[in-house]
Short mmCIF file of C-alpha atoms and ligand atoms in Angstrom, two decimals:
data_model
loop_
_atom_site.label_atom_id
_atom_site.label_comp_id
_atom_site.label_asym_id
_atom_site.label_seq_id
_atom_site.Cartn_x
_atom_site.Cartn_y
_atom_site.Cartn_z
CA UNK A 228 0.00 0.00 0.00
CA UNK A 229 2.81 2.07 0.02
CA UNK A 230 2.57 4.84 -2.18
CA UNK A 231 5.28 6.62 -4.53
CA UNK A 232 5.57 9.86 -5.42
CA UNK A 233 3.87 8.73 -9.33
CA UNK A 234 0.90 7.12 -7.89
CA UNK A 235 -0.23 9.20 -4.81
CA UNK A 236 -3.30 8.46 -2.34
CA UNK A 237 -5.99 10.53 -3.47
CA UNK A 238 -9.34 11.19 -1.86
CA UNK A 239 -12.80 10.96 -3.14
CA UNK A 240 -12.19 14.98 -4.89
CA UNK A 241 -8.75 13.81 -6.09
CA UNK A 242 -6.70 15.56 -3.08
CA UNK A 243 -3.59 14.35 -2.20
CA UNK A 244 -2.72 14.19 1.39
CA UNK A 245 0.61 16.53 1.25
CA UNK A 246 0.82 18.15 5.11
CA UNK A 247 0.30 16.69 8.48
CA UNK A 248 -0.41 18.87 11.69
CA UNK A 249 0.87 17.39 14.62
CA UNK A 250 -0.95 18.20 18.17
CA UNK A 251 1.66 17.56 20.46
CA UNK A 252 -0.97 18.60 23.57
CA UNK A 253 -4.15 20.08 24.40
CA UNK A 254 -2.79 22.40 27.38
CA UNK A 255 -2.19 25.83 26.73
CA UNK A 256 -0.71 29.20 28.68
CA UNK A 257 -2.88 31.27 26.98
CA UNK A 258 -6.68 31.70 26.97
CA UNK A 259 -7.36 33.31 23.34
CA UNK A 260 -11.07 34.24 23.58
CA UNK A 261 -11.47 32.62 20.37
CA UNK A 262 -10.44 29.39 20.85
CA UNK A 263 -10.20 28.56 24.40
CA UNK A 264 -12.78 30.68 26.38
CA UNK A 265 -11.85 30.66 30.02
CA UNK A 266 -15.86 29.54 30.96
CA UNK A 267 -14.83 26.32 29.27
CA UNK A 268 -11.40 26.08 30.01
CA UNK A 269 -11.30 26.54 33.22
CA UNK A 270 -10.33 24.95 36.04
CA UNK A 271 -12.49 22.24 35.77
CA UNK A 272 -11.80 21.40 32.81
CA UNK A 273 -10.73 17.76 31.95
CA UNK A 274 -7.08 18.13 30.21
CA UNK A 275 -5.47 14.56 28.54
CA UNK A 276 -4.17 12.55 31.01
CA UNK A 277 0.04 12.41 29.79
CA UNK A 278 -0.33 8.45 29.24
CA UNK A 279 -3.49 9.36 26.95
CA UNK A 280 -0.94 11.47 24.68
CA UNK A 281 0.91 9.71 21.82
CA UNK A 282 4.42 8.93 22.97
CA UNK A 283 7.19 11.03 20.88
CA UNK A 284 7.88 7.07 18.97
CA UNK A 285 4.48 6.40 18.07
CA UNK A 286 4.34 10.01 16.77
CA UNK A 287 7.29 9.61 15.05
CA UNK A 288 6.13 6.07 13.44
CA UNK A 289 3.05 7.83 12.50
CA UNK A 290 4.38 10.50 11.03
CA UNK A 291 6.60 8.27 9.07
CA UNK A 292 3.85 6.08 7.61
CA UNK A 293 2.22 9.38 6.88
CA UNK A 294 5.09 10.67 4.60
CA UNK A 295 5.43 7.19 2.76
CA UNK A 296 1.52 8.38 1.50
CA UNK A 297 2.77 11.10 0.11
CA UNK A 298 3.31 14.12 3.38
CA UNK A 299 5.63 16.32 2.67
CA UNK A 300 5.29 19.03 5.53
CA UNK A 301 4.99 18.52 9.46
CA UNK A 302 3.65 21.21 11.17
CA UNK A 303 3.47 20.75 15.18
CA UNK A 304 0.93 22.51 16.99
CA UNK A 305 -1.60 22.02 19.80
CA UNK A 306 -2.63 23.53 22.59
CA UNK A 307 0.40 24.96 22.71
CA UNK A 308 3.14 22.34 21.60
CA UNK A 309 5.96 24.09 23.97
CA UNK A 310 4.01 23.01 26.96
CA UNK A 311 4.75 19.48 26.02
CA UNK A 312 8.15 18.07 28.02
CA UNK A 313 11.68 17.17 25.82
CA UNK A 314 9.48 18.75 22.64
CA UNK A 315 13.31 19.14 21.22
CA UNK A 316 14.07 15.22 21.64
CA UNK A 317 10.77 14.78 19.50
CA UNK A 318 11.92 17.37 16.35
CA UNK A 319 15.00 15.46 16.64
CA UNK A 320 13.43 12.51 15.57
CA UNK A 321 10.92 13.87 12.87
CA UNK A 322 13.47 15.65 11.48
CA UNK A 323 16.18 12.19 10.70
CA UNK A 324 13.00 11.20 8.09
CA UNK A 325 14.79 11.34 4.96
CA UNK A 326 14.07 14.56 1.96
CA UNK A 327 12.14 13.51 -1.03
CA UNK A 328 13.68 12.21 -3.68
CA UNK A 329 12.75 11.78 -7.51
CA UNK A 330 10.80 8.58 -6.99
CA UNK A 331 10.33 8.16 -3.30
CA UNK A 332 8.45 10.23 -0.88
CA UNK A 333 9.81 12.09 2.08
CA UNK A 334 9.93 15.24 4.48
CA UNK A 335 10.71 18.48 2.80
CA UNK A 336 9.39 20.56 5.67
CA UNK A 337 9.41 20.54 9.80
CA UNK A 338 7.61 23.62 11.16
CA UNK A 339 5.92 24.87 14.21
CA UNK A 340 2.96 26.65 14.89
CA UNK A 341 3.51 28.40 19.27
CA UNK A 342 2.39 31.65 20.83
CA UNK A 343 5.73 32.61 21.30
CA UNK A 344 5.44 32.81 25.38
CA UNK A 345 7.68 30.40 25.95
CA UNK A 346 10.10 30.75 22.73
CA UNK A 347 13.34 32.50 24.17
CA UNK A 348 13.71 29.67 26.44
CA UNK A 349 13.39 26.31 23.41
CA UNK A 350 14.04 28.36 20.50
CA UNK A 351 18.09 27.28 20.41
CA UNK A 352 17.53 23.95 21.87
CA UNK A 353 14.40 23.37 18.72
CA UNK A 354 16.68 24.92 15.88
CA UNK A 355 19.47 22.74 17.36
CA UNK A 356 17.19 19.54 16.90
CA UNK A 357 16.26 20.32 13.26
CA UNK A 358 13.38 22.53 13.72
CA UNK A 359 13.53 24.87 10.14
CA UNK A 360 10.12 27.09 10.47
CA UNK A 361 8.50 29.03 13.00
CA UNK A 362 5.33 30.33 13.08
CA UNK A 363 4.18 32.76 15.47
CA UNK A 364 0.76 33.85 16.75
CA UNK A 365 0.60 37.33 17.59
CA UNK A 366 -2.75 39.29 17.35
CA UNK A 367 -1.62 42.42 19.48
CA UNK A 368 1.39 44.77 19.83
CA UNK A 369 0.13 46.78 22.40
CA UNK A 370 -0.50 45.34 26.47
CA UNK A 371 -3.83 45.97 26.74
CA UNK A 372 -5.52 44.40 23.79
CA UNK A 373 -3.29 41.41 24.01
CA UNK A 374 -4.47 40.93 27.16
CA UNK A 375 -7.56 40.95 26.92
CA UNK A 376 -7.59 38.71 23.60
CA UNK A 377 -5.33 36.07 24.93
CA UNK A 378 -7.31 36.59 28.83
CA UNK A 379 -3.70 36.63 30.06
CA UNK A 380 -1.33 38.75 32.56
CA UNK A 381 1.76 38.37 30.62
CA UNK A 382 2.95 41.20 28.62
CA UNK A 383 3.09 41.27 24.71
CA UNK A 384 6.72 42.12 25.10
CA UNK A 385 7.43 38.37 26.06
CA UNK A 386 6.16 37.10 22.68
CA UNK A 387 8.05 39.68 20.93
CA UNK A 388 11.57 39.06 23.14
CA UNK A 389 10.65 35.29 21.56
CA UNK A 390 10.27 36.57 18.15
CA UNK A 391 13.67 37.81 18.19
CA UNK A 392 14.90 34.48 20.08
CA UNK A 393 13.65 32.78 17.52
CA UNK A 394 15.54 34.58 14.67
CA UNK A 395 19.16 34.72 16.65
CA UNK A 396 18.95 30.75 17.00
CA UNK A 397 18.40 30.98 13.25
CA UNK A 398 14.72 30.41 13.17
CA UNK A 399 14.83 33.24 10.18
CA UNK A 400 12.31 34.06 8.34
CA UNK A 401 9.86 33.98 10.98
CA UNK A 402 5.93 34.16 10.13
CA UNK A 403 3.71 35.92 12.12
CA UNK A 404 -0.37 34.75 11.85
CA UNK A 405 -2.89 37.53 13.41
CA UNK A 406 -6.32 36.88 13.71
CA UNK A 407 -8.31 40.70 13.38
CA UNK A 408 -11.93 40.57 15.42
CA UNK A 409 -13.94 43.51 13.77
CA UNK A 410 -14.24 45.88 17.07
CA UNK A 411 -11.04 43.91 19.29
CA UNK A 412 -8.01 44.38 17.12
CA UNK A 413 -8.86 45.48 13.69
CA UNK A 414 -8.13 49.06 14.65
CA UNK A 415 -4.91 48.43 14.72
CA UNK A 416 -4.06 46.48 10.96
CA UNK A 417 -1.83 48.82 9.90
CA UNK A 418 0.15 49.54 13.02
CA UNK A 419 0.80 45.39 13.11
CA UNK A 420 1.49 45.22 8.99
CA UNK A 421 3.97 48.24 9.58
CA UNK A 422 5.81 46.69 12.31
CA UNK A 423 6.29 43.22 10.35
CA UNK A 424 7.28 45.79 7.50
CA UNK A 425 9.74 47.43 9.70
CA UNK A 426 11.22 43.77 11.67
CA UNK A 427 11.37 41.90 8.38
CA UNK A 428 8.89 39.08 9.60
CA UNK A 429 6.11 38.08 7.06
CA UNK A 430 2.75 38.66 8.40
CA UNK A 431 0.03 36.61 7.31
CA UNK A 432 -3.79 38.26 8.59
CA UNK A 433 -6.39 35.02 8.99
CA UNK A 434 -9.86 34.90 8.87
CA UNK A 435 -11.67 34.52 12.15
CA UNK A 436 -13.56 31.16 12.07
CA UNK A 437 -16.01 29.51 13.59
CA UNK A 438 -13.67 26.26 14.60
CA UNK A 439 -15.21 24.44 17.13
CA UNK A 440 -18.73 25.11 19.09
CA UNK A 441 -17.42 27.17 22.11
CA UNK A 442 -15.75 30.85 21.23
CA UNK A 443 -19.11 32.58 20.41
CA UNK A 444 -17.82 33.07 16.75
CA UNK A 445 -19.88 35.84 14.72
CA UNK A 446 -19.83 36.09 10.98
CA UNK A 447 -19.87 40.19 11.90
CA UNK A 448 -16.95 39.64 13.77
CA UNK A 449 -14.80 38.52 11.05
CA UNK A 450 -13.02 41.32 8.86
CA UNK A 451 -12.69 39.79 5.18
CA UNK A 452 -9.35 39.27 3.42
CA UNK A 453 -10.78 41.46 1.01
CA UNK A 454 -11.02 44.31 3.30
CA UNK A 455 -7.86 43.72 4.63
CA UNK A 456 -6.26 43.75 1.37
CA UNK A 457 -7.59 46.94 0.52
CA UNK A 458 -6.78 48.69 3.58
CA UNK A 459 -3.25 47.88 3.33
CA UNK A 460 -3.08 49.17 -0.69
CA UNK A 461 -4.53 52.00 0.96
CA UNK A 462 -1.27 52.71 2.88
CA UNK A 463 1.11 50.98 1.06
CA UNK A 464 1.70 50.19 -2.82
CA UNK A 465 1.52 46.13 -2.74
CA UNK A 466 0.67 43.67 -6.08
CA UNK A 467 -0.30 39.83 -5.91
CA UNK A 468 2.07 37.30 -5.96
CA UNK A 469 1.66 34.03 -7.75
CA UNK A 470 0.78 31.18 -6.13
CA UNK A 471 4.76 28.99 -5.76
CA UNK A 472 2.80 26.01 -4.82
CA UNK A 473 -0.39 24.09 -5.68
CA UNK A 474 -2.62 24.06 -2.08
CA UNK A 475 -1.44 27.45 -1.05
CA UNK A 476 -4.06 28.72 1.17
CA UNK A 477 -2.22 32.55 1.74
CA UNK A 478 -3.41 35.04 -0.76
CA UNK A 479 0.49 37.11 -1.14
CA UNK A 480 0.97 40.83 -1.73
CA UNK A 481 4.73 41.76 -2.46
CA UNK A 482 5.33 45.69 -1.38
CA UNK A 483 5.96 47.52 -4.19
CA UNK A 484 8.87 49.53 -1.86
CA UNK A 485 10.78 46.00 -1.28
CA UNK A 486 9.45 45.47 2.35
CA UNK A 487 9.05 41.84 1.87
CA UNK A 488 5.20 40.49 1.35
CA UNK A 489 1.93 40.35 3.30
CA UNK A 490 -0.18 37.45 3.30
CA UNK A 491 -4.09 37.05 3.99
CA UNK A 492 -5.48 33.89 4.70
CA UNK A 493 -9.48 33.74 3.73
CA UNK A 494 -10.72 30.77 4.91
CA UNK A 495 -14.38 31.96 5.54
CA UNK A 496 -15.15 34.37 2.60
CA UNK A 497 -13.06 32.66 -0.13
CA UNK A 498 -12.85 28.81 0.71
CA UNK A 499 -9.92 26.70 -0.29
CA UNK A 500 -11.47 23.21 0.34
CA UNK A 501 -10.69 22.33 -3.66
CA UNK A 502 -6.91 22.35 -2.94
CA UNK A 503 -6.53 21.45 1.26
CA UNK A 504 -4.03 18.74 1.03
CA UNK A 505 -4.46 18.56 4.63
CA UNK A 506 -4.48 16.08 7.46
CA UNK A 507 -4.13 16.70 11.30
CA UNK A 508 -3.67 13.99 14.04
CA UNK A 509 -5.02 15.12 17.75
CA UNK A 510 -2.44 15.09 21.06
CA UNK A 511 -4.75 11.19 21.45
CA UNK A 512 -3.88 9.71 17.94
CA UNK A 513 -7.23 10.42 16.15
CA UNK A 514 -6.86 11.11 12.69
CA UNK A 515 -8.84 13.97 11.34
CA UNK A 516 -9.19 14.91 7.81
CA UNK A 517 -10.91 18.58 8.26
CA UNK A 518 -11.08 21.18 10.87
CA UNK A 519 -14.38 21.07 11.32
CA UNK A 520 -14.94 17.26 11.51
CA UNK A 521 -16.59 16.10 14.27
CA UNK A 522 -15.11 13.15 14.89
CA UNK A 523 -11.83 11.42 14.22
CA UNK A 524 -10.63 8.00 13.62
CA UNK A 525 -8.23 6.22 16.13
CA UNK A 526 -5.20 5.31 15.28
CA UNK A 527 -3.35 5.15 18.88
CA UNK A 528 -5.97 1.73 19.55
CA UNK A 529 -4.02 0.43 16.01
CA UNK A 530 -0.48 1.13 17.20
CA UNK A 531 -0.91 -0.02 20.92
CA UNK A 532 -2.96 -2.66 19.91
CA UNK A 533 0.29 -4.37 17.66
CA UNK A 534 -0.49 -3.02 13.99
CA UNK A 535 1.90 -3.41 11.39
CA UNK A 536 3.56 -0.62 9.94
CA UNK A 537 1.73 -2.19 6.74
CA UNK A 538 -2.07 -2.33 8.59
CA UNK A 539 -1.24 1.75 9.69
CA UNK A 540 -0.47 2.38 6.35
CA UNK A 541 -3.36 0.23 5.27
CA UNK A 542 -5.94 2.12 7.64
CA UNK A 543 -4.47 5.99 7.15
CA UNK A 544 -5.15 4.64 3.69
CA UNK A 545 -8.41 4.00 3.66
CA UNK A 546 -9.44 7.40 5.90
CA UNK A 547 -8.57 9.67 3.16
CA UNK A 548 -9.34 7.72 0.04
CA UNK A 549 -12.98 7.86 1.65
CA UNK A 550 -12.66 11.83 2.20
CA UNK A 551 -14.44 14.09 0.71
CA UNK A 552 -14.62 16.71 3.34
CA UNK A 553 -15.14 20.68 1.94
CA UNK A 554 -16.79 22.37 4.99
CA UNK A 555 -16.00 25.92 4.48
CA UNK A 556 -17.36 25.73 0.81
CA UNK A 557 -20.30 24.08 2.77
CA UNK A 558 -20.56 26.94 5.34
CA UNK A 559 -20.15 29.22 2.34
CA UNK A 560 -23.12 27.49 0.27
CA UNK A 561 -25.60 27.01 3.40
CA UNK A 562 -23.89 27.51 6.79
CA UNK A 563 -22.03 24.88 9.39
CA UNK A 564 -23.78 22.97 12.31
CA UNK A 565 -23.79 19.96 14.46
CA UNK A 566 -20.85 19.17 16.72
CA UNK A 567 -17.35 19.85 16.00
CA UNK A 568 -14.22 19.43 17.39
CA UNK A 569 -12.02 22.47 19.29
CA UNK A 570 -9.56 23.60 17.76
CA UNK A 571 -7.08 23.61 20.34
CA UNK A 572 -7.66 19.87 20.57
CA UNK A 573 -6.56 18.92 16.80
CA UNK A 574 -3.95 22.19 16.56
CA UNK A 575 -4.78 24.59 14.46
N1 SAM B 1084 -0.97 27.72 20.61
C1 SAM B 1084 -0.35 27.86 19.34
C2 SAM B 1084 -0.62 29.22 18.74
O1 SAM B 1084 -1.49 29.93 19.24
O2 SAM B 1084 0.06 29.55 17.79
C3 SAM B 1084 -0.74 26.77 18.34
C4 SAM B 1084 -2.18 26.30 18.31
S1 SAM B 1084 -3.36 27.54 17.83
C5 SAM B 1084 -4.87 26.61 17.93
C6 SAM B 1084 -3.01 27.68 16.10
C7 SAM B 1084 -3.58 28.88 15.41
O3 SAM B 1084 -5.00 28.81 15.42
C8 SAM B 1084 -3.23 30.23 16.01
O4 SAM B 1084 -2.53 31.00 15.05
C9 SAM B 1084 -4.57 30.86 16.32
O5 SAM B 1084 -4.57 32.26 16.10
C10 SAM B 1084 -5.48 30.14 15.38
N2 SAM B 1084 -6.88 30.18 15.81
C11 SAM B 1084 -7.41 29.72 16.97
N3 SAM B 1084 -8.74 29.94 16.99
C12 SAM B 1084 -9.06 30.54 15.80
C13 SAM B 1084 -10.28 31.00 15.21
N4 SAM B 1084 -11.43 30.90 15.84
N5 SAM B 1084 -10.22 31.55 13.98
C14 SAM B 1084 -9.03 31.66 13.32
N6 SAM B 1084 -7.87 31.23 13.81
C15 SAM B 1084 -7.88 30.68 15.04
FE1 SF4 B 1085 -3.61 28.73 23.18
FE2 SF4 B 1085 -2.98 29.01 20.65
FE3 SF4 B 1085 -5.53 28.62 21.33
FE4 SF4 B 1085 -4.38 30.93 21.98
S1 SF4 B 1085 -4.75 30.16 19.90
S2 SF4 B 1085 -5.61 29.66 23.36
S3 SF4 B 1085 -2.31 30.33 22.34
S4 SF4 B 1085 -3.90 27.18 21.59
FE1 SF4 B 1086 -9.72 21.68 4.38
FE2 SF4 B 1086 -11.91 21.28 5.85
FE3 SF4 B 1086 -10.67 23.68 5.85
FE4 SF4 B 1086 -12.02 22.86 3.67
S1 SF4 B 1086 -12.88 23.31 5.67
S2 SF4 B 1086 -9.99 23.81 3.70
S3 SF4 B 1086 -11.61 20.63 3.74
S4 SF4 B 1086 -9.82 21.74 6.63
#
């Protein structure tokens, strides 16, 4: 069942399956309104037990069956995946799984998606282990409205002080994703897009989404990439870039000044279901083919129960030749409902 790079695993809409998202952990230091809403995340709430998480060698078997289907990009996320202990040792061992070749598959890419709290302290010991992209979440510049988005006491300056950890251990270029709320933080577009201008980070503006059933998501509330695009022309002279890669999901904008590129992700208004390459396994093992699934399928039972590396491949297999999963053109055509998971339970 093992596939090579001329016959790849498609699904039922002819997708490939091309990037994995790793959640290394459903914990977090942060309490971003929109994803997890201190009500529900509070101290009552029922975090993985650290036996229920996959081990760092059955994610890195997984991962490894994965790429012989046809991955080509890790991306490890959570929760926030530099809560989760030795998170070096396990970038060590994603990132010995050998480059692509002409006729076999492999990893081309290791990245990692963290809200920079905690990224001075791991960013050397991560680049040292093979880590080779960072992205960082960063929605605020200013105290108060990080604060109050992230429902946190620590200052923005930490995340920053990270940013630039991250880019003297080599972690260079670093992107930056901000989520604008119409009313929270979309007063202040340009100020963020001029300071990624000015720090030479690339800035990518997302869509706020309705992920999961609990952060009170409003379609008013969201500021459109369209919008967003045109306020930024409006300061700054900026032209679309081409697409470098089938599946991109970032709109680009190159500054016409040489300030290095914007990027705007529109999930909600324009949908990119057609091209999502994209598969995401939760901090339990459940394999997930769409954001806004509601449920997964378990492959930690299939590893601790004494599956083959064929049967895994066999059984990851099977899940995505039977997807056909295009919510957000759904949502755009008549609207989402029913359950769904969180997002900070299958990483973002
Ligand atoms: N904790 C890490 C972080 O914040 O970067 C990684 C996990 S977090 C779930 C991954 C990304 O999801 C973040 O960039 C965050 O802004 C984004 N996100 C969370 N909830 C969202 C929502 N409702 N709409 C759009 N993006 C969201
Ligand atoms: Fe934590 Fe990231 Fe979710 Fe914010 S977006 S609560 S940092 S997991
Ligand atoms: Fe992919 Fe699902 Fe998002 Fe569509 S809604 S782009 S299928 S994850």
């Amino acid at each position: 069942m093992e596939s090579s790079v001329a016959s790849p695993l498609l699904d039922r809409l002819g997708r490939p399956v091309r990037d994995l998202r790793l959640s290394v952990t459903d914990r977090c230091n942060l309490r971003c309104r929109y994803c997890m809403p201190r009500e529900v995340f509070g101290p009552e709430y029922a975090f993985l037990e650290r036996d229920e998480l996959l081990r760092f060698e059955e994610l890195t078997r997984l991962a490894r069956i994965f790429v012989g289907l046809g991955v080509r990009k890790l991306r490890l996320t959570g929760g926030e995946p530099l809560l989760r202990r030795d998170l070096p040792d396990l970038v060590a061992a994603l990132s010995a799984i050998p480059a692509p070749t002409e006729d076999q598959p492999g990893l081309a890419d290791l990245a990692l998606t963290t809200n920079g709290v905690l990224l001075r302290r791991f960013a050397p010991a991560l680049a040292e282990a093979g880590l080779r992209r960072i992205t960082v979440s960063l929605d605020a510049l200013d105290d108060a409205t990080f604060r109050q988005l992230a429902d946190t006491n620590a200052p923005v300056g930490t995340v920053l002080d990270g940013i630039v950890a991250a880019r003297e251990a080599g972690l260079d270029p670093v992107k930056i994703n901000c989520v604008l709320q119409r009313g929270v933080n979309d007063g202040r577009l340009e100020e963020l897009a001029g300071w990624a201008r000015d720090t030479g980070v690339t800035l990518r503006f997302i869509e706020f989404m309705d992920v999961g059933t609990t952060n009170g998501w409003l379609r008013d509330r969201m500021v459109p990439a369209a919008e967003v695009a045109e306020r930024i022309a409006a300061r700054w002279a900026i032209e679309p870039v081409e697409p470098t890669h089938h599946g991109e999901v970032a709109e680009r904008y190159r500054y016409l000044d040489g300030a290095g590129e914007v990027g705007i992700i529109a999930s909600v208004s324009r949908p990119f279901c057609g091209d999502c390459t994209r598969a995401r396994l939760s901090a339990v093992g459940e394999l997930y083919t769409c954001l806004f699934a509601a449920r997964g399928t378990d492959l930690r039972a299939l590893v601790r129960g004494g599956a083959s590396d064929g049967e895994l491949t066999a059984a990851v297999a099977a899940v995505w030749s039977a997807r056909s999963d295009r919510a957000s053109e759904l949502r755009a055509e008549a609207g989402l409902s029913g359950p769904r998971v969180e997002m900070s339970y299958i990483g973002g």
